[in-house]
mmCIF file with all atom_site columns, C-alpha atoms in Angstrom:
data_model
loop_
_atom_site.group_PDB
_atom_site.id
_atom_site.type_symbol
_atom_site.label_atom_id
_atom_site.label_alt_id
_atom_site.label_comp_id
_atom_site.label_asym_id
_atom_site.label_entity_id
_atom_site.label_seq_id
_atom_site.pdbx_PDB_ins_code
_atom_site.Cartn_x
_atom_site.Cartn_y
_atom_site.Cartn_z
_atom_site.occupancy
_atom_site.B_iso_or_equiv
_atom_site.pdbx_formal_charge
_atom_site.auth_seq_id
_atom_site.auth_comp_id
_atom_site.auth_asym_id
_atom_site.auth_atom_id
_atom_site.pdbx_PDB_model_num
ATOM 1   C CA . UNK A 1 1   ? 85.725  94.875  74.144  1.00 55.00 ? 1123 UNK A CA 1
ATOM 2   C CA . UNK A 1 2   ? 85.410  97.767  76.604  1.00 61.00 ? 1124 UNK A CA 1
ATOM 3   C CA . UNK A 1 3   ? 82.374  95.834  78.185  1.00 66.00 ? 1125 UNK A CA 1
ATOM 4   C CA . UNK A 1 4   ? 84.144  92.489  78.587  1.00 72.00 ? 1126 UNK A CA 1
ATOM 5   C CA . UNK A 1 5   ? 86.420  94.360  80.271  1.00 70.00 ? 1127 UNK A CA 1
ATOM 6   C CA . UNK A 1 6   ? 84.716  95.776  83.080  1.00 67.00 ? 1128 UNK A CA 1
ATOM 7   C CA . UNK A 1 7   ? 82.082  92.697  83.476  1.00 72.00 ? 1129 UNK A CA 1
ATOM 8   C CA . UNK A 1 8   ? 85.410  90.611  84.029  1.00 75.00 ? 1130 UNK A CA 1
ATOM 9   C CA . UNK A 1 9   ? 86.781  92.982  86.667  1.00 73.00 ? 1131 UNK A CA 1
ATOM 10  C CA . UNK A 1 10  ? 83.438  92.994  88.182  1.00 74.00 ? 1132 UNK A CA 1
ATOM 11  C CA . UNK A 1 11  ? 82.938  89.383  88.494  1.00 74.00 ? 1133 UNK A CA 1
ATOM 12  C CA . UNK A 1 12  ? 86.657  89.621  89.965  1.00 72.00 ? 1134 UNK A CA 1
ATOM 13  C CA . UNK A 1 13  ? 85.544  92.540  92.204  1.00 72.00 ? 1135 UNK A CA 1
ATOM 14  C CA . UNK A 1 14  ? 81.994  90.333  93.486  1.00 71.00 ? 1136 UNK A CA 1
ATOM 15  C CA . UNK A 1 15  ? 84.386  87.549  94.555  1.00 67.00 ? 1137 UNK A CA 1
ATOM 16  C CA . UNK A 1 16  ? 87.536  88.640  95.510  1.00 68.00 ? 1138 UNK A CA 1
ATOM 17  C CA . UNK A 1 17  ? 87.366  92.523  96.080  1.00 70.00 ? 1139 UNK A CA 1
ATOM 18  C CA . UNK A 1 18  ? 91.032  92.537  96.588  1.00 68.00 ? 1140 UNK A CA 1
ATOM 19  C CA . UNK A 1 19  ? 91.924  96.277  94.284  1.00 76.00 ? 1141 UNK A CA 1
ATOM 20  C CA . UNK A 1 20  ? 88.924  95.833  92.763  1.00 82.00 ? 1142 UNK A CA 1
ATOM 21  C CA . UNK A 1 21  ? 89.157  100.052 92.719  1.00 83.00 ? 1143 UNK A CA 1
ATOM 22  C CA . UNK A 1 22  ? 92.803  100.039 91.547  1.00 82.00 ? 1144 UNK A CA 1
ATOM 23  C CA . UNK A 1 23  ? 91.207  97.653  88.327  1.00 83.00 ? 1145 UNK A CA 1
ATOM 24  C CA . UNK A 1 24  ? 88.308  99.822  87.826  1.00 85.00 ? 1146 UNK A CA 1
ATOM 25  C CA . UNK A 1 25  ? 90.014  103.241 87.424  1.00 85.00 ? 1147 UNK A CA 1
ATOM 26  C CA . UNK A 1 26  ? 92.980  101.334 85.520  1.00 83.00 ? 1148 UNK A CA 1
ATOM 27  C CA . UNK A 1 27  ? 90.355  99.961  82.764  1.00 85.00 ? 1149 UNK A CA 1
ATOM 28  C CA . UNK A 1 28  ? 87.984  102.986 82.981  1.00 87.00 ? 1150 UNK A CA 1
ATOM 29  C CA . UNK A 1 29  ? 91.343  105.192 82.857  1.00 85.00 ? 1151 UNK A CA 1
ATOM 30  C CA . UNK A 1 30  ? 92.304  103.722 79.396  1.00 85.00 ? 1152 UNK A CA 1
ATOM 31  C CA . UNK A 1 31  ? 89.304  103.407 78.051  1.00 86.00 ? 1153 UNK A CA 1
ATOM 32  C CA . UNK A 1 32  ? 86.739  106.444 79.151  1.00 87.00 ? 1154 UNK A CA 1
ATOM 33  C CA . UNK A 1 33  ? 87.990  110.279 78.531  1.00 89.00 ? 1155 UNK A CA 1
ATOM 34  C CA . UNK A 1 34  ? 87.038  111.990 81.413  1.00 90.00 ? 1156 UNK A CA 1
ATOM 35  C CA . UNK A 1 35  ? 88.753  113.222 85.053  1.00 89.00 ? 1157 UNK A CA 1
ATOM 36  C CA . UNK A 1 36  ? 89.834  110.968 88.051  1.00 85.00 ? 1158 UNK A CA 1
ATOM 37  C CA . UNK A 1 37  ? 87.304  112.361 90.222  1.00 86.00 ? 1159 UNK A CA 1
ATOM 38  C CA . UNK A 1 38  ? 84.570  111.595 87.869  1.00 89.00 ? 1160 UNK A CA 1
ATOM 39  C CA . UNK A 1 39  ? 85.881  108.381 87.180  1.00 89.00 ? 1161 UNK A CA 1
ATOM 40  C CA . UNK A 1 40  ? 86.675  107.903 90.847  1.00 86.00 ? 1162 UNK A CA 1
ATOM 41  C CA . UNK A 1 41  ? 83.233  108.681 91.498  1.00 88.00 ? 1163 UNK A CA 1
ATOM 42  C CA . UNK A 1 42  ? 82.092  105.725 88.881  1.00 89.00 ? 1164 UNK A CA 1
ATOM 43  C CA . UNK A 1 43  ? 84.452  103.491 90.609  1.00 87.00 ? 1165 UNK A CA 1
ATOM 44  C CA . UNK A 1 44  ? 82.581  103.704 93.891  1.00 85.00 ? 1166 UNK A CA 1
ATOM 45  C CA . UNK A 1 45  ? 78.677  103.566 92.476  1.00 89.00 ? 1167 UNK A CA 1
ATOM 46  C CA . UNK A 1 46  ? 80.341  100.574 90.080  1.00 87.00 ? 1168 UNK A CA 1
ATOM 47  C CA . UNK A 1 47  ? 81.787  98.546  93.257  1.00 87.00 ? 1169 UNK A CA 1
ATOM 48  C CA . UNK A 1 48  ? 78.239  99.240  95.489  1.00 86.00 ? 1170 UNK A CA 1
ATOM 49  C CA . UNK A 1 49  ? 76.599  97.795  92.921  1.00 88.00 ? 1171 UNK A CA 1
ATOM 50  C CA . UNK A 1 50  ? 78.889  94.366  91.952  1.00 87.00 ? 1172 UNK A CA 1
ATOM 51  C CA . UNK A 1 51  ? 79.661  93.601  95.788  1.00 85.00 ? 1173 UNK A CA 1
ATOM 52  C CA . UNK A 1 52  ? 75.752  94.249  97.288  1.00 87.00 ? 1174 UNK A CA 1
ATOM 53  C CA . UNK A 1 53  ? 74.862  91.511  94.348  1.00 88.00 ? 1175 UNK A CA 1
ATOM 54  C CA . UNK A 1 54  ? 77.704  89.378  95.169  1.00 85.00 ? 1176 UNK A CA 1
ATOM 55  C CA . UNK A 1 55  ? 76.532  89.615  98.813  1.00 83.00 ? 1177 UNK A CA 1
ATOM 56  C CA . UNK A 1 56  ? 73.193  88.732  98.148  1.00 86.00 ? 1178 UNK A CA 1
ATOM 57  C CA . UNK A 1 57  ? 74.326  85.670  95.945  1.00 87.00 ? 1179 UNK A CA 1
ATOM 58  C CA . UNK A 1 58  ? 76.878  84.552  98.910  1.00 81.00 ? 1180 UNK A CA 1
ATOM 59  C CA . UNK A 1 59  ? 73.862  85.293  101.070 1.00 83.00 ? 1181 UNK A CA 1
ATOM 60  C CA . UNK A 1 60  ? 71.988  82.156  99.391  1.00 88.00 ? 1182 UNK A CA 1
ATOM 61  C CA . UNK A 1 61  ? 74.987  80.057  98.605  1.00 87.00 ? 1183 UNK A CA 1
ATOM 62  C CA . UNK A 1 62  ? 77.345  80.179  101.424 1.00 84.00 ? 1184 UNK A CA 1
ATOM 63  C CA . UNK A 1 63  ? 77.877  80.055  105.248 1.00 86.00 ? 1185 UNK A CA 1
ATOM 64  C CA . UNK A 1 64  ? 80.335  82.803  106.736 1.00 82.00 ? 1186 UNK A CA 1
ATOM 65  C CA . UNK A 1 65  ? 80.930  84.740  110.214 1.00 87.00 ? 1187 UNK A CA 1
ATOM 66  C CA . UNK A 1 66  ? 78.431  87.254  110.384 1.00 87.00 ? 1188 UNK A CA 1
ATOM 67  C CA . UNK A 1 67  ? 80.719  89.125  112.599 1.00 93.00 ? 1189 UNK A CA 1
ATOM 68  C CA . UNK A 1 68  ? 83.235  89.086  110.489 1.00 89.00 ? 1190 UNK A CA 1
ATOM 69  C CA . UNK A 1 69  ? 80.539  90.398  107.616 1.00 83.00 ? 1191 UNK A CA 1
ATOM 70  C CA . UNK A 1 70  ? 79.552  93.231  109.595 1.00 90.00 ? 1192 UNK A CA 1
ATOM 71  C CA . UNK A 1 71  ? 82.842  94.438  110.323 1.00 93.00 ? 1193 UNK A CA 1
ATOM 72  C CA . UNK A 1 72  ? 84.035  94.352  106.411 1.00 85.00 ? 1194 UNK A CA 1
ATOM 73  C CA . UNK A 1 73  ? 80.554  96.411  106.128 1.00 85.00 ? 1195 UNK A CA 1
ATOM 74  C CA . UNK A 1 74  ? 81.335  99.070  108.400 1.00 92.00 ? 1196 UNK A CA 1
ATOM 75  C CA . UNK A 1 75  ? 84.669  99.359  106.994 1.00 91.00 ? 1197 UNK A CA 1
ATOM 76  C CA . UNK A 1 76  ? 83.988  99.406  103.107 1.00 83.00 ? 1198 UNK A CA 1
ATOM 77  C CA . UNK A 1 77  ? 81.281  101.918 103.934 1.00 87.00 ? 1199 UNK A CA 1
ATOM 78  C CA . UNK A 1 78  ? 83.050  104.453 105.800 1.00 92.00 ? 1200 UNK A CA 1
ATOM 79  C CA . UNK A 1 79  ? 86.419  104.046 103.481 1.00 88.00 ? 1201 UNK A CA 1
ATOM 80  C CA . UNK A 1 80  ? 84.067  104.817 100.617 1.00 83.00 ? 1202 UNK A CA 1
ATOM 81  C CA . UNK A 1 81  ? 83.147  107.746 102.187 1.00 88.00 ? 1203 UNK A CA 1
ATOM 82  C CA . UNK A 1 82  ? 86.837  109.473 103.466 1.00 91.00 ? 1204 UNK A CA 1
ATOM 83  C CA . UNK A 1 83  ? 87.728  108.176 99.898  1.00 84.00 ? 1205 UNK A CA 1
ATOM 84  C CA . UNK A 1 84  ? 85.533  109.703 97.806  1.00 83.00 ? 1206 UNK A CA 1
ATOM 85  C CA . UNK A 1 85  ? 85.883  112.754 100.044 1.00 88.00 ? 1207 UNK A CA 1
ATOM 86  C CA . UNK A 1 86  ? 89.776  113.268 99.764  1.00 88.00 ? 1208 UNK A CA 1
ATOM 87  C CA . UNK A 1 87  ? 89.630  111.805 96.208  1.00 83.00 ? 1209 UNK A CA 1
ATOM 88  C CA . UNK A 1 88  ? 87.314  115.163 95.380  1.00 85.00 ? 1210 UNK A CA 1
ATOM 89  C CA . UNK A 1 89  ? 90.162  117.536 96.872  1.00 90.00 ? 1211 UNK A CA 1
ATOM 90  C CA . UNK A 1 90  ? 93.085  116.140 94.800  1.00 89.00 ? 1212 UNK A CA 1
ATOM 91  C CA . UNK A 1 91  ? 94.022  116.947 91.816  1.00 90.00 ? 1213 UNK A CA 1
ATOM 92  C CA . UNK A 1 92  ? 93.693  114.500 88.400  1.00 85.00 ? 1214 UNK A CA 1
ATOM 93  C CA . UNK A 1 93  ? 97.771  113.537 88.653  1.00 88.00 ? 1215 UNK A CA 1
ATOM 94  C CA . UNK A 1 94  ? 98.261  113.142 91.949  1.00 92.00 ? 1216 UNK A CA 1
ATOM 95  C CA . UNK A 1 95  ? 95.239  110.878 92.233  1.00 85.00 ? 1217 UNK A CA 1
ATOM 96  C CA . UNK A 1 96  ? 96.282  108.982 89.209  1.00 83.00 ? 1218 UNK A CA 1
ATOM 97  C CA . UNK A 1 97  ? 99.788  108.775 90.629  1.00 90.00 ? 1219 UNK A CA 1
ATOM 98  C CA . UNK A 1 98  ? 98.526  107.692 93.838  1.00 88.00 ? 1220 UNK A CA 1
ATOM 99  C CA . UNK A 1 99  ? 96.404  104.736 92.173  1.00 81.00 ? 1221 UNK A CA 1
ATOM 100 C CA . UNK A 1 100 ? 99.541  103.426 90.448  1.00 85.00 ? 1222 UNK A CA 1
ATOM 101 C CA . UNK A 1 101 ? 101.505 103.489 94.133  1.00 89.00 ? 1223 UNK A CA 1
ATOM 102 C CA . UNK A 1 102 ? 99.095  101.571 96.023  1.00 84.00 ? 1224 UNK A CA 1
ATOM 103 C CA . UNK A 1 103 ? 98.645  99.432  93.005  1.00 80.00 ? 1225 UNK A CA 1
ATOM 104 C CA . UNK A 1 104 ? 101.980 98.427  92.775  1.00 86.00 ? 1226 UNK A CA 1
ATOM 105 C CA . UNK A 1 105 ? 102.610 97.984  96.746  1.00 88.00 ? 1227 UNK A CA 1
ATOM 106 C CA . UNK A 1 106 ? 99.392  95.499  96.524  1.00 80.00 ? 1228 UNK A CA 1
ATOM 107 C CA . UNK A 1 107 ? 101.445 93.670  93.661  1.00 80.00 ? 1229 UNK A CA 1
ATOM 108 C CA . UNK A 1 108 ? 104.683 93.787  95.377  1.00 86.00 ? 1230 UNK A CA 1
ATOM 109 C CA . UNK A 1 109 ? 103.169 92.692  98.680  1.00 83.00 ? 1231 UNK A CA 1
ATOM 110 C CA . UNK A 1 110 ? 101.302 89.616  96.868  1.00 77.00 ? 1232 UNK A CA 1
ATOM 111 C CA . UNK A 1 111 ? 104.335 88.439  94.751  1.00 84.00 ? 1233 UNK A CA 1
ATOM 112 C CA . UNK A 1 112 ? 106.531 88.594  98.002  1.00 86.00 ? 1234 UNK A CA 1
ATOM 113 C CA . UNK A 1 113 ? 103.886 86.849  99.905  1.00 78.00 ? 1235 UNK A CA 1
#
């Protein structure tokens, strides 16, 4: 059950990305006991790994704007970095409190869409 779970985020996550984070650390948060930041940390190696094999599949399968690719690179790789930076310095419940914020502004923003 716990696997099903994260391989259907992931395939989620390879297509869509959209809080593909915000799902991660909500599954891995019910189901693994251990802190944010380690979990935080998962989150990050876990999303590498699903979106540079979705990449390579869409690589094969699909035409897009390479400019448009590189600039979603650049992006993804230096938000991973300041986020996995400040997510170190904060503590377990204000990260997890911070998680269910943006969470629910990404849900309020899509249902008011």
């Amino acid at each position: 059950y716990k696997r099903q779970g994260l391989m259907r985020a992931s395939v989620y996550g390879g297509y869509f990305t959209a809080a593909q984070g915000i799902i991660y650390l909500s599954l891995m948060g019910m189901l693994l006991d251990d802190t944010m930041q380690r979990l935080n940390a998962v989150k990050n190696v876990l999303a590498a790994v699903v979106n540079s094999v979705a990449a390579l599949f869409f690589l094969f399968v699909a035409d897009f704007d390479w400019t448009a690719v590189v600039l979603i690179a650049v992006g993804s790789a230096i938000g991973g970095q300041i986020g996995a930076k400040v997510g170190r310095r904060l503590s377990p419940g204000f990260l997890r409190a911070l998680i269910v914020v943006v969470g629910t502004a990404a849900i309020v923003q899509l249902v008011l869409r």
